[in-house]
PDB file of C-alpha atoms and ligand atoms in Angstrom:
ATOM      1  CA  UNK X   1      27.662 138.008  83.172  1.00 71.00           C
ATOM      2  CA  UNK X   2      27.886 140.092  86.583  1.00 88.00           C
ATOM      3  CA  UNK X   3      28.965 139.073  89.973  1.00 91.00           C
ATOM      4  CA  UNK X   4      30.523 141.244  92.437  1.00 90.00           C
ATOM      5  CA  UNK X   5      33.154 142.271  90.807  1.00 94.00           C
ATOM      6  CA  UNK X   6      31.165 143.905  88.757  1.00 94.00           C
ATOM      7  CA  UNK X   7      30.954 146.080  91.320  1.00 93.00           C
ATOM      8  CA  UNK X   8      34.565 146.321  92.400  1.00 94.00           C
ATOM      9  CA  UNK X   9      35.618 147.137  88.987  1.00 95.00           C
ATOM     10  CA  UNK X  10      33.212 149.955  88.801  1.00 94.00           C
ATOM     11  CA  UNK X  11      34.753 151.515  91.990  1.00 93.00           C
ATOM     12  CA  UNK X  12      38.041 152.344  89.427  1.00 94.00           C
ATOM     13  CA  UNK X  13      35.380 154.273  87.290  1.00 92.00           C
ATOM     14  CA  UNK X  14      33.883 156.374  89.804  1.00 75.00           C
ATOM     15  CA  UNK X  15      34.367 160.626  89.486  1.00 74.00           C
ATOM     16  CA  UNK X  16      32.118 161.817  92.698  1.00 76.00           C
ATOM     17  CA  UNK X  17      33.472 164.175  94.908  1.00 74.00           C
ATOM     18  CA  UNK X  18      31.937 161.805  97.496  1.00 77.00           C
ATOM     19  CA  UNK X  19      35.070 159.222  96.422  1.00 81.00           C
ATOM     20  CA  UNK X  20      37.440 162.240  97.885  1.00 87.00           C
ATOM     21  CA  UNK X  21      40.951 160.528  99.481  1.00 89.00           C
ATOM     22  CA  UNK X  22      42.244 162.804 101.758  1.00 87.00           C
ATOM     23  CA  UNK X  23      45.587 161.464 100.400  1.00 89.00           C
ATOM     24  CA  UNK X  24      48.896 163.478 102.094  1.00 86.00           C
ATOM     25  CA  UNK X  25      50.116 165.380  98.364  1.00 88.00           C
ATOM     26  CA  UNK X  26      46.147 166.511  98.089  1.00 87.00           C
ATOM     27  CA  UNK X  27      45.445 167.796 101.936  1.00 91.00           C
ATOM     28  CA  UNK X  28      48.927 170.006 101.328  1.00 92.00           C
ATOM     29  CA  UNK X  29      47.632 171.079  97.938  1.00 95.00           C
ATOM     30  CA  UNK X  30      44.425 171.500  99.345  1.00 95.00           C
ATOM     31  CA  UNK X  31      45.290 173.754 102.481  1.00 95.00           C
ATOM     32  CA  UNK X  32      47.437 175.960  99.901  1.00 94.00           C
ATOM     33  CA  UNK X  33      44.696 176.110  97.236  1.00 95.00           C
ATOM     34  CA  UNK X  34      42.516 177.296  99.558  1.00 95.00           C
ATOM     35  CA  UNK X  35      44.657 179.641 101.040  1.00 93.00           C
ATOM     36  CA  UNK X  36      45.581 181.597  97.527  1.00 91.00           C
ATOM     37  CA  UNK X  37      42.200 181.821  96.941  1.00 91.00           C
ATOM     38  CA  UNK X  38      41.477 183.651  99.931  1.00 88.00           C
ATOM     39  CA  UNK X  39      44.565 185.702 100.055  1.00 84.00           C
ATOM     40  CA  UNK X  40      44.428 188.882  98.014  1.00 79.00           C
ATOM     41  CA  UNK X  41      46.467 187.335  94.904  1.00 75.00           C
ATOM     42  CA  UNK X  42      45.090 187.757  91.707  1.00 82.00           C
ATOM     43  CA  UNK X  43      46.251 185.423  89.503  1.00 89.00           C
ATOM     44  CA  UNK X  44      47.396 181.728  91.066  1.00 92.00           C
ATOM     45  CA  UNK X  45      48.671 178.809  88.887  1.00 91.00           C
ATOM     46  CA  UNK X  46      48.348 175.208  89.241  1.00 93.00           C
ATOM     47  CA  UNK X  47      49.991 172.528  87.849  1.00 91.00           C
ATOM     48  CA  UNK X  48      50.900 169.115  87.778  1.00 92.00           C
ATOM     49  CA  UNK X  49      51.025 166.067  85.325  1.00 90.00           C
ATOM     50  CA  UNK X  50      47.806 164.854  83.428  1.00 91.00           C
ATOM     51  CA  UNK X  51      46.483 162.036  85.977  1.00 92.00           C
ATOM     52  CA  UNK X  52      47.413 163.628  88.728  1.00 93.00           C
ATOM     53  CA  UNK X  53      43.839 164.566  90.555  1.00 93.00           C
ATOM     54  CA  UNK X  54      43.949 168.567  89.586  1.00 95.00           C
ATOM     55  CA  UNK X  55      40.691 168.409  88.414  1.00 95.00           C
ATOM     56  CA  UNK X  56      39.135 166.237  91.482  1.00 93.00           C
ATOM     57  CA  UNK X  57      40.573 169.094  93.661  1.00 95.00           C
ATOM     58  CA  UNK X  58      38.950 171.624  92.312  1.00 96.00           C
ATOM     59  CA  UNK X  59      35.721 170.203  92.142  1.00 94.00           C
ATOM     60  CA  UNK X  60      36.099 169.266  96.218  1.00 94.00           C
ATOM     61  CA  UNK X  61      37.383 172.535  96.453  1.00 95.00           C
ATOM     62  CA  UNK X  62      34.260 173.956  94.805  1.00 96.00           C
ATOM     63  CA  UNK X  63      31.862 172.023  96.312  1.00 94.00           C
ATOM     64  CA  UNK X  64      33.291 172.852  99.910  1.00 94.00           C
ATOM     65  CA  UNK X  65      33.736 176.745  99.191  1.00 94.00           C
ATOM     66  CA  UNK X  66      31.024 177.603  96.935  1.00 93.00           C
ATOM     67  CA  UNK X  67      28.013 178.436  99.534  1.00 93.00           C
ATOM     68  CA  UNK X  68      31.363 180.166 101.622  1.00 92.00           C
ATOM     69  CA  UNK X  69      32.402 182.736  99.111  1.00 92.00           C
ATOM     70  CA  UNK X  70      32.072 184.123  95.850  1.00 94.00           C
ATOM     71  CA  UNK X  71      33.353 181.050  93.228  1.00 96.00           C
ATOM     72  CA  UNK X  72      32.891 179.901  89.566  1.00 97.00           C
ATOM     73  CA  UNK X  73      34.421 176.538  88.456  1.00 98.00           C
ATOM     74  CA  UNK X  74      35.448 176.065  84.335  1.00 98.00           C
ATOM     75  CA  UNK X  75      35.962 172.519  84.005  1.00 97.00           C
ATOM     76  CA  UNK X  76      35.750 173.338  80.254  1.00 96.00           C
ATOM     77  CA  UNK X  77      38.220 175.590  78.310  1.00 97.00           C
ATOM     78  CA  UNK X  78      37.653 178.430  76.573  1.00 97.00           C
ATOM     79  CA  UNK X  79      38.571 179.797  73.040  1.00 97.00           C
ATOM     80  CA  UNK X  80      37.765 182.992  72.450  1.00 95.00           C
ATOM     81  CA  UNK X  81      36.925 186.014  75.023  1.00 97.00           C
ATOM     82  CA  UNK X  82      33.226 186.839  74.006  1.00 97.00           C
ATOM     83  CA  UNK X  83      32.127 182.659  74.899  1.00 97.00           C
ATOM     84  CA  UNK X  84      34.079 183.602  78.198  1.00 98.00           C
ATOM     85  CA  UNK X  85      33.062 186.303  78.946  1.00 98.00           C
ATOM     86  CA  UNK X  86      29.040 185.887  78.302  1.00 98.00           C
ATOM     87  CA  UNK X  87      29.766 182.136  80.394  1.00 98.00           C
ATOM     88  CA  UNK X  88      31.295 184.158  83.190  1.00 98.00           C
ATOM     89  CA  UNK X  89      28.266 186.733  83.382  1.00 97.00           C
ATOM     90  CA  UNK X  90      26.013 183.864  83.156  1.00 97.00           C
ATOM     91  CA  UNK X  91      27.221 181.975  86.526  1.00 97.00           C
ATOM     92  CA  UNK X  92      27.855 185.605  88.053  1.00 95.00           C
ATOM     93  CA  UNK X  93      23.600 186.490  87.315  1.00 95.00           C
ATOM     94  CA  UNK X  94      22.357 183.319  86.416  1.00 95.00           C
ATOM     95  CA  UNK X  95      20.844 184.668  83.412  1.00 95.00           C
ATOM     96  CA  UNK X  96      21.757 184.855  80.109  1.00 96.00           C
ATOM     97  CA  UNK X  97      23.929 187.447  78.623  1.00 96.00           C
ATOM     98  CA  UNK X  98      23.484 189.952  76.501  1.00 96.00           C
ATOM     99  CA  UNK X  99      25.936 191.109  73.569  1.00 96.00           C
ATOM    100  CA  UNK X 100      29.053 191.400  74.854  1.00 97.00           C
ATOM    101  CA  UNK X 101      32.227 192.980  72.770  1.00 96.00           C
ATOM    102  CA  UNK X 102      35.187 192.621  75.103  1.00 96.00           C
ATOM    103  CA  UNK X 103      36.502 192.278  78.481  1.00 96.00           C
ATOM    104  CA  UNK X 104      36.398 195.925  79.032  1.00 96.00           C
ATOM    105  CA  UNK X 105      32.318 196.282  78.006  1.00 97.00           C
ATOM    106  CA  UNK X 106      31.950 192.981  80.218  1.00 97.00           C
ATOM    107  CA  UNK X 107      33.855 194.849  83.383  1.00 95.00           C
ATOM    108  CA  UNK X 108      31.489 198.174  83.161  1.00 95.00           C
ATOM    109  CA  UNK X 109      28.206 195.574  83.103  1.00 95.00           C
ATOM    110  CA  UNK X 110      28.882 194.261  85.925  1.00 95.00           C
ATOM    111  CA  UNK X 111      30.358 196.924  87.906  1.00 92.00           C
ATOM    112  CA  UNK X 112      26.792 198.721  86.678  1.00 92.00           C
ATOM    113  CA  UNK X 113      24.904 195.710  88.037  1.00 90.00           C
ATOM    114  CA  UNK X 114      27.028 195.380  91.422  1.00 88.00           C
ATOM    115  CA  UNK X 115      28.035 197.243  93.864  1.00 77.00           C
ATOM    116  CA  UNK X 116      32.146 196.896  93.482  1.00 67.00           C
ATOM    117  CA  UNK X 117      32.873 198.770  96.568  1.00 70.00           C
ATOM    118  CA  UNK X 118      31.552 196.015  98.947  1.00 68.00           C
ATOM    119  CA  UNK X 119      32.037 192.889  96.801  1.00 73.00           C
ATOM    120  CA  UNK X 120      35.077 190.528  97.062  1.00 81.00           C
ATOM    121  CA  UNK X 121      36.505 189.205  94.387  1.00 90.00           C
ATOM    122  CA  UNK X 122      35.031 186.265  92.540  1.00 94.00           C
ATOM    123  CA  UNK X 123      37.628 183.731  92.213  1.00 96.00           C
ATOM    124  CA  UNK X 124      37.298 181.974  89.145  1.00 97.00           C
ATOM    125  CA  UNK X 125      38.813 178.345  88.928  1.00 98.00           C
ATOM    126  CA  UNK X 126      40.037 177.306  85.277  1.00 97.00           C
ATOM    127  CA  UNK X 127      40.574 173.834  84.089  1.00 97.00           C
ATOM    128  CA  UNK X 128      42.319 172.814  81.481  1.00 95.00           C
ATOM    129  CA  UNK X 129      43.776 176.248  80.882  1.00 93.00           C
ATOM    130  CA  UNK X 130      46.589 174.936  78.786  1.00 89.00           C
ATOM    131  CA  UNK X 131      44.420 175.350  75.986  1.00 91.00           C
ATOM    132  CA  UNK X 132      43.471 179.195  76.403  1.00 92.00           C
ATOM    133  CA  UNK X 133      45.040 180.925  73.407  1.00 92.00           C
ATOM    134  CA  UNK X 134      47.644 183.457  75.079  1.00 88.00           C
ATOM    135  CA  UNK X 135      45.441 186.504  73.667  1.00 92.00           C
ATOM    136  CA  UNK X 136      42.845 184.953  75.980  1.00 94.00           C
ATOM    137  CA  UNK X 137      45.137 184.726  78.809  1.00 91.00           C
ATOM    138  CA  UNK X 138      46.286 188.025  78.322  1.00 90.00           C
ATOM    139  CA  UNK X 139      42.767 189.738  78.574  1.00 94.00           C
ATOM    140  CA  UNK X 140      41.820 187.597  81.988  1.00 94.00           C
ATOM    141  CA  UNK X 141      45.193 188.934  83.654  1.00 91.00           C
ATOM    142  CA  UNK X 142      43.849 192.583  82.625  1.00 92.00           C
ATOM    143  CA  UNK X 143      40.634 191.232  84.478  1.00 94.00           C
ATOM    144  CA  UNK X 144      42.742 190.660  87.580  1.00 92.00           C
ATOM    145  CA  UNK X 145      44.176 193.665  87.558  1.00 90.00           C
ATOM    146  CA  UNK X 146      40.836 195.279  88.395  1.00 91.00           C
ATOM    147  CA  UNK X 147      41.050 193.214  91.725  1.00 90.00           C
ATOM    148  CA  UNK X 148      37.194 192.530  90.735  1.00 93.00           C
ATOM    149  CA  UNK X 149      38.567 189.245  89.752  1.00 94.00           C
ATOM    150  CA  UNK X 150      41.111 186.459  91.192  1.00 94.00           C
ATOM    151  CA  UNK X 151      42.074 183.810  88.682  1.00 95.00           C
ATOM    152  CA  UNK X 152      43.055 180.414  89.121  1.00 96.00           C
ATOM    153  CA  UNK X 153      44.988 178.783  85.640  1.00 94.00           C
ATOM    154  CA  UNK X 154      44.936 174.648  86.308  1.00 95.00           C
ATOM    155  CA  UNK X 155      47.385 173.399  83.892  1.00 91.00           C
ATOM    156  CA  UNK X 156      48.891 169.906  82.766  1.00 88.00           C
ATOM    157  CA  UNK X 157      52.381 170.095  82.937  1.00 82.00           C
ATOM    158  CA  UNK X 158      53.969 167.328  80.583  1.00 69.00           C
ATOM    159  CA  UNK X 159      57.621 169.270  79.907  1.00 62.00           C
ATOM    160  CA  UNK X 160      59.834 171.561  81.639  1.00 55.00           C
ATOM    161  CA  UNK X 161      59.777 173.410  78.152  1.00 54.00           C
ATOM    162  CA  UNK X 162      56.022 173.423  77.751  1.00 62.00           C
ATOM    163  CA  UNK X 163      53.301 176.055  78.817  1.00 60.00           C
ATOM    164  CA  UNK X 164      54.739 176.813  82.344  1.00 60.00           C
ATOM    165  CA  UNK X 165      58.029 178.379  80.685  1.00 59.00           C
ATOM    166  CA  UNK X 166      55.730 180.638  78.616  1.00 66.00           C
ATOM    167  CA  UNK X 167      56.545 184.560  79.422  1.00 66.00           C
ATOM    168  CA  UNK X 168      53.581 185.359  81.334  1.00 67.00           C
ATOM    169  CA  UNK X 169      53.410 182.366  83.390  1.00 68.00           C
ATOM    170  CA  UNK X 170      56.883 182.660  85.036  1.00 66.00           C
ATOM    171  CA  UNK X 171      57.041 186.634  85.373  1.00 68.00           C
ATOM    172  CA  UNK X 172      52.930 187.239  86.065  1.00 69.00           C
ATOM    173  CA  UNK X 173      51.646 184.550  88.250  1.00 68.00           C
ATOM    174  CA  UNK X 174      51.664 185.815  91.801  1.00 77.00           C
ATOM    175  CA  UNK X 175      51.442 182.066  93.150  1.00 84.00           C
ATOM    176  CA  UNK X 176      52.343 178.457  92.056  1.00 87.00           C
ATOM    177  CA  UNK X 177      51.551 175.619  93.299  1.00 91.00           C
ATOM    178  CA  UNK X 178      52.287 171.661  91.930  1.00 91.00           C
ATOM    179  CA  UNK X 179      50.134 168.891  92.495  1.00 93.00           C
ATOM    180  CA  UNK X 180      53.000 165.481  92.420  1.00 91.00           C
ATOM    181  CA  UNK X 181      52.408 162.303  91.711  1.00 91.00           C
ATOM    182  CA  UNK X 182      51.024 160.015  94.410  1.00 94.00           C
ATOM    183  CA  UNK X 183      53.822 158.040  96.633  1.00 95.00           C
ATOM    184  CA  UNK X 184      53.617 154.045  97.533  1.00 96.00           C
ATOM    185  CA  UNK X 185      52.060 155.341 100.598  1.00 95.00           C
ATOM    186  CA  UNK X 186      49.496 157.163  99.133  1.00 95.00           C
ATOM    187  CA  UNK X 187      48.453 154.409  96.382  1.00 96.00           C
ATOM    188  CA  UNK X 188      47.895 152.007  99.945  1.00 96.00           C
ATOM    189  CA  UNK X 189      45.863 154.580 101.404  1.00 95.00           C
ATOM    190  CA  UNK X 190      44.080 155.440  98.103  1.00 95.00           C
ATOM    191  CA  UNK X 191      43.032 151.549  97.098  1.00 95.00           C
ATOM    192  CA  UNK X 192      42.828 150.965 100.935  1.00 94.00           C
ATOM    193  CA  UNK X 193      40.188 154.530 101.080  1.00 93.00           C
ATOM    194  CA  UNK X 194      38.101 153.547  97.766  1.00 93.00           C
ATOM    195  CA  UNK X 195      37.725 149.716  99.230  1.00 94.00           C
ATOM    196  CA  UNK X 196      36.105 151.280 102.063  1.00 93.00           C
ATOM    197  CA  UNK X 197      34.270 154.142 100.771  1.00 91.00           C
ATOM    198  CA  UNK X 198      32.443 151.181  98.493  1.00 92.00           C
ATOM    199  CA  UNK X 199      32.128 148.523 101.537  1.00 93.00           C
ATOM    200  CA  UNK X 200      34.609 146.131 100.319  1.00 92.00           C
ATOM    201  CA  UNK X 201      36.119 144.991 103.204  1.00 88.00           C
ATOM    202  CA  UNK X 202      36.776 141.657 101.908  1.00 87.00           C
ATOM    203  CA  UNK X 203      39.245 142.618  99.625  1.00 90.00           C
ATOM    204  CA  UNK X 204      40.949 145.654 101.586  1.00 88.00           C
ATOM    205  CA  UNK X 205      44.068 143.326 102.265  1.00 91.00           C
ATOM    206  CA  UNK X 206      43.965 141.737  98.439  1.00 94.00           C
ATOM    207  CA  UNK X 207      46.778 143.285  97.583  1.00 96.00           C
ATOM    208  CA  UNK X 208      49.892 142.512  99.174  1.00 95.00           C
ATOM    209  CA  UNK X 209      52.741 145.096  99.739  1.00 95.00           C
ATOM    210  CA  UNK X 210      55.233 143.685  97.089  1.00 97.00           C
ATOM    211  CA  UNK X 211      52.327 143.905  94.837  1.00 97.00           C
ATOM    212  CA  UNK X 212      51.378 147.584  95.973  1.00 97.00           C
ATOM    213  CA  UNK X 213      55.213 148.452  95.041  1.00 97.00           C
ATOM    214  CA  UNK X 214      54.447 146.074  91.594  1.00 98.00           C
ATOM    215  CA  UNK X 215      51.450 148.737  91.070  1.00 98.00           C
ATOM    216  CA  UNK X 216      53.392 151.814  92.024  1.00 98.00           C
ATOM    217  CA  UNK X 217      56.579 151.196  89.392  1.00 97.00           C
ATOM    218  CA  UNK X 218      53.744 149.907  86.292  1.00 98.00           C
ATOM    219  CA  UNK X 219      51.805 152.967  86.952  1.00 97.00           C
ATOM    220  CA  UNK X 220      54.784 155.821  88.763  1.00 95.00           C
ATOM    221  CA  UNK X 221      51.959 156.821  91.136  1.00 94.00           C
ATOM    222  CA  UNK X 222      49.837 158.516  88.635  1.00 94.00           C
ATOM    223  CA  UNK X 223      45.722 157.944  89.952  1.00 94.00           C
ATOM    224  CA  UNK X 224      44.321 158.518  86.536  1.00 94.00           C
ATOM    225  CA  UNK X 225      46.558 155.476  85.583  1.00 96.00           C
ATOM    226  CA  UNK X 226      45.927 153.024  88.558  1.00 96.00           C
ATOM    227  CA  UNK X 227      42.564 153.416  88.051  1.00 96.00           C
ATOM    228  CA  UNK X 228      42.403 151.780  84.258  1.00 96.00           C
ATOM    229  CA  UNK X 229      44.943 149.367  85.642  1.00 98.00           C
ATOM    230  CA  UNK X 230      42.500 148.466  88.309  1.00 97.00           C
ATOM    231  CA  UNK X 231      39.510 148.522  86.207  1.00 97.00           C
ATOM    232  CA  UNK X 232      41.437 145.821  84.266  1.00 97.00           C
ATOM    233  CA  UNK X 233      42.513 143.952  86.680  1.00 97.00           C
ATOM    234  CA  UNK X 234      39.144 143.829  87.980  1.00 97.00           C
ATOM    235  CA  UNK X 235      37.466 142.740  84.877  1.00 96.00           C
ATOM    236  CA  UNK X 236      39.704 139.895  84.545  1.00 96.00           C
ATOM    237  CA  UNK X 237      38.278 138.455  87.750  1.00 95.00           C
ATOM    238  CA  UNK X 238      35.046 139.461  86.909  1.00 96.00           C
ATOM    239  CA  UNK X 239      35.388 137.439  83.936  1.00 96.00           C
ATOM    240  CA  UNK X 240      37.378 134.202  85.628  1.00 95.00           C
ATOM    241  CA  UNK X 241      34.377 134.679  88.274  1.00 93.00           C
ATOM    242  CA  UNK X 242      31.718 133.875  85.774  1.00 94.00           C
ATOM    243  CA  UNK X 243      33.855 131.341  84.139  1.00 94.00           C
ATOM    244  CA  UNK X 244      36.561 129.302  86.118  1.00 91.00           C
ATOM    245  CA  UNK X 245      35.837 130.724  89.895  1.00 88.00           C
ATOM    246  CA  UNK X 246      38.433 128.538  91.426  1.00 87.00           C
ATOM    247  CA  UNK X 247      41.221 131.134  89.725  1.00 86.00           C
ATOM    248  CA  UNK X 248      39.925 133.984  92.112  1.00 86.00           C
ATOM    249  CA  UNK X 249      39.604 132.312  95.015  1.00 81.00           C
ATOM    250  CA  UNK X 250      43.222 133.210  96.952  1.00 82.00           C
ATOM    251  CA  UNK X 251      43.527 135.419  99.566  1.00 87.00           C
ATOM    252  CA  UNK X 252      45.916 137.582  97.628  1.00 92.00           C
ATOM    253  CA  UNK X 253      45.898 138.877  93.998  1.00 94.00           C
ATOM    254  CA  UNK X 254      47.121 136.838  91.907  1.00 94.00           C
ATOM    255  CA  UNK X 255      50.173 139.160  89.799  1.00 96.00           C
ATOM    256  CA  UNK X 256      49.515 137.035  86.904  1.00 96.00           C
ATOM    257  CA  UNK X 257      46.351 138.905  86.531  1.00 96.00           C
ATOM    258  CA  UNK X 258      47.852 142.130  87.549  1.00 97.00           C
ATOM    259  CA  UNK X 259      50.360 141.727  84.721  1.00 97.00           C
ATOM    260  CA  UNK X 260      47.859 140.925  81.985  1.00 97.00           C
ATOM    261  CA  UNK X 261      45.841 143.646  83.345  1.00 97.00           C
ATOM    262  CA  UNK X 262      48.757 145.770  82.504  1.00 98.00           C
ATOM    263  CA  UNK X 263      49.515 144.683  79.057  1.00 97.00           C
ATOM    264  CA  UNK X 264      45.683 145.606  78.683  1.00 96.00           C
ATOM    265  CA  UNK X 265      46.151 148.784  79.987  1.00 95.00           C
ATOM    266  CA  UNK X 266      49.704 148.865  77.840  1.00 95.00           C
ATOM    267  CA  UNK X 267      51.639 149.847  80.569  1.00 96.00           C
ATOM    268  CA  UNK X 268      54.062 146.745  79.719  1.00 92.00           C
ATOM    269  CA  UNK X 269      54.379 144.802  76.254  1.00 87.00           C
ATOM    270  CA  UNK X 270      53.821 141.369  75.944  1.00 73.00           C
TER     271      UNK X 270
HETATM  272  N1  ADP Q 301      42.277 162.954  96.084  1.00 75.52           N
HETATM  273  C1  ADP Q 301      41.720 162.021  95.321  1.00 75.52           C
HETATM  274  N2  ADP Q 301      40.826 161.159  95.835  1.00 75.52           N
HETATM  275  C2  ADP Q 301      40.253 160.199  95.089  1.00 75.52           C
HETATM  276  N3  ADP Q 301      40.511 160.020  93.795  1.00 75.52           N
HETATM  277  C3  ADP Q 301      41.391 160.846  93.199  1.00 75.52           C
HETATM  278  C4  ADP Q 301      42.038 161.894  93.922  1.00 75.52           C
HETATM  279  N4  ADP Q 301      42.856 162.542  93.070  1.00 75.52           N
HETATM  280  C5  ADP Q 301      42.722 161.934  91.885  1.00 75.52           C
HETATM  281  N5  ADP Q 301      41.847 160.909  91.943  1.00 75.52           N
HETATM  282  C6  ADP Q 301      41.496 159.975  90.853  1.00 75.52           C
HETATM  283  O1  ADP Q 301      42.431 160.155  89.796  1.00 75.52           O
HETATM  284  C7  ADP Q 301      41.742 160.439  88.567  1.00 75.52           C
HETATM  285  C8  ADP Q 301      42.513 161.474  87.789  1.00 75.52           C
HETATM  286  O2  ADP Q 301      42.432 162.705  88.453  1.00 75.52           O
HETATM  287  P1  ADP Q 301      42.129 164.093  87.694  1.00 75.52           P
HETATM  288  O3  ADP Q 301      41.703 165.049  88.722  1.00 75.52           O
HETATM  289  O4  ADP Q 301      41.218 163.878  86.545  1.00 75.52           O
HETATM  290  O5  ADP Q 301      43.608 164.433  87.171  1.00 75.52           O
HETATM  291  P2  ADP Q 301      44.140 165.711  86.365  1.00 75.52           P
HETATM  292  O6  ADP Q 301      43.048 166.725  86.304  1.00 75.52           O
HETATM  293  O7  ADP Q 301      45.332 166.165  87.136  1.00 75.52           O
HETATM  294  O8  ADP Q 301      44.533 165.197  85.009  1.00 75.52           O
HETATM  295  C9  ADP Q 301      40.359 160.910  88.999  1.00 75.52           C
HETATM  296  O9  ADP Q 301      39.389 160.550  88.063  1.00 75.52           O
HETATM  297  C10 ADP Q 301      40.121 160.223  90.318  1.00 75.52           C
HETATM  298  O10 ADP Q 301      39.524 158.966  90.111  1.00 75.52           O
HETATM  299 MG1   MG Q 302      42.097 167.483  84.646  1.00 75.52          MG
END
């Protein structure tokens, strides 16, 4: 069984940079982003909730700055300092690295192997750096300090209470910045932008405002979230396609589907 929405489905399942929305919350955090990282700050935090599209700016943000200046990109945390810092002096020589003891060994290698005087800092963009145990967090901030290195912490922020309120976040980060969940607006543009990007101009107008707002309150803006909905929804016309075709053929989504997609996705309960 495949038919075209096959396809459409798929486009809720896509991670290239090449899917990109300019979307209004992401061109702000964008412009800012971009702007710590080329100010003279050393360390800059990011946050936002899980879903939100942290990670899919900093890979657009990589991919745009990397032949522009000196950047590494972490999508994956780190543990302990030595696997940090022998990953770090592998993307800074693209070789691999020899025994390293500590942050303070690491620093005289490369200042050895570079000329500091002329360099700018590398700014290094973490993912996921919720899960850096503090002693980690506390050696890449002494890293900073030596102005050889700017720092960018990506964090999920789930609680007021949570990792944000921790001691060095709130009295050592130079910068902050918050990455909010999308607005009704921005879901429009965002289903409205992936339609296009994927040639789907038959169903850019599927969804009818009430049902955009229907969307919105099931999934409170957050992409990570409208995308399984979508998928869903999707594969329930995928599957009436094969099967009873005349359920799918309106000129509006049907919120029938959109609410089973949902209990699916258990964003409601049956
Ligand atoms: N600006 C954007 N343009 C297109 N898709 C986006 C954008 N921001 C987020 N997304 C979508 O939302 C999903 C979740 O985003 P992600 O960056 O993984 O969130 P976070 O890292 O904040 O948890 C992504 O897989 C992507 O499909
Ligand atoms: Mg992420």
């Amino acid at each position: 069984m495949s038919n075209r929405f096959t396809e459409i489905k798929q486009i809720f399942a896509e991670e290239s940079v090449f899917d990109y929305v300019n979307l209004d919350k992401s061109t702000l955090t964008y412009e800012k982003l971009v702007q710590c990282i080329q100010k003279p700050l050393k360390l800059i935090l990011f946050y936002g909730k899980p879903g939100t599209g942290k990670t899919f700016l900093l890979r657009k943000i990589y991919h745009d700055l990397e032949k522009k200046q000196p950047l590494i990109f972490f999508p994956q945390p780190f543990f302990d300092e030595i696997q940090f810092l022998a990953s770090l002096y592998e993307e800074i020589f693209n070789e691999k690295a020899p025994q390293i003891n500590g942050y303070e060994h690491f620093l005289r290698l490369y200042k050895e192997r570079t000329n500091t005087h002329e360099k700018v800092a590398i700014s290094v963009l973490l993912d996921e750096a919720q899960l850096y145990p503090n002693e980690l967090i506390e050696k890449i901030r002494l890293m900073a300090d030596t102005r050889l290195f700017k720092f960018l912490f990506t964090i999920h922020k789930t609680e007021k209470e949570d990792v944000l309120a921790k001691e060095y976040f709130t009295t050592r980060i130079w910068e902050s910045i918050e990455l909010p969940n999308s607005s009704v607006a921005e879901l429009q543009i965002y289903l409205e932008k992936k339609f296009l990007f994927h040639n789907r101009f038959e169903i850019l107008t599927l969804f009818k405002p009430s049902q955009i707002r229907y969307l919105f309150e099931l999934t409170k803006g957050n992409l990570r979230t409208v995308n399984k909905l979508l998928y869903k929804f999707f594969e329930i016309y995928e599957y009436y396609e094969a099967n009873k075709p005349s359920l799918v053929g309106g000129k509006y989504a049907n919120t029938k589907y959109i609410q089973m997609a949902a209990i699916d996705a258990g964003l409601i309960h049956a």
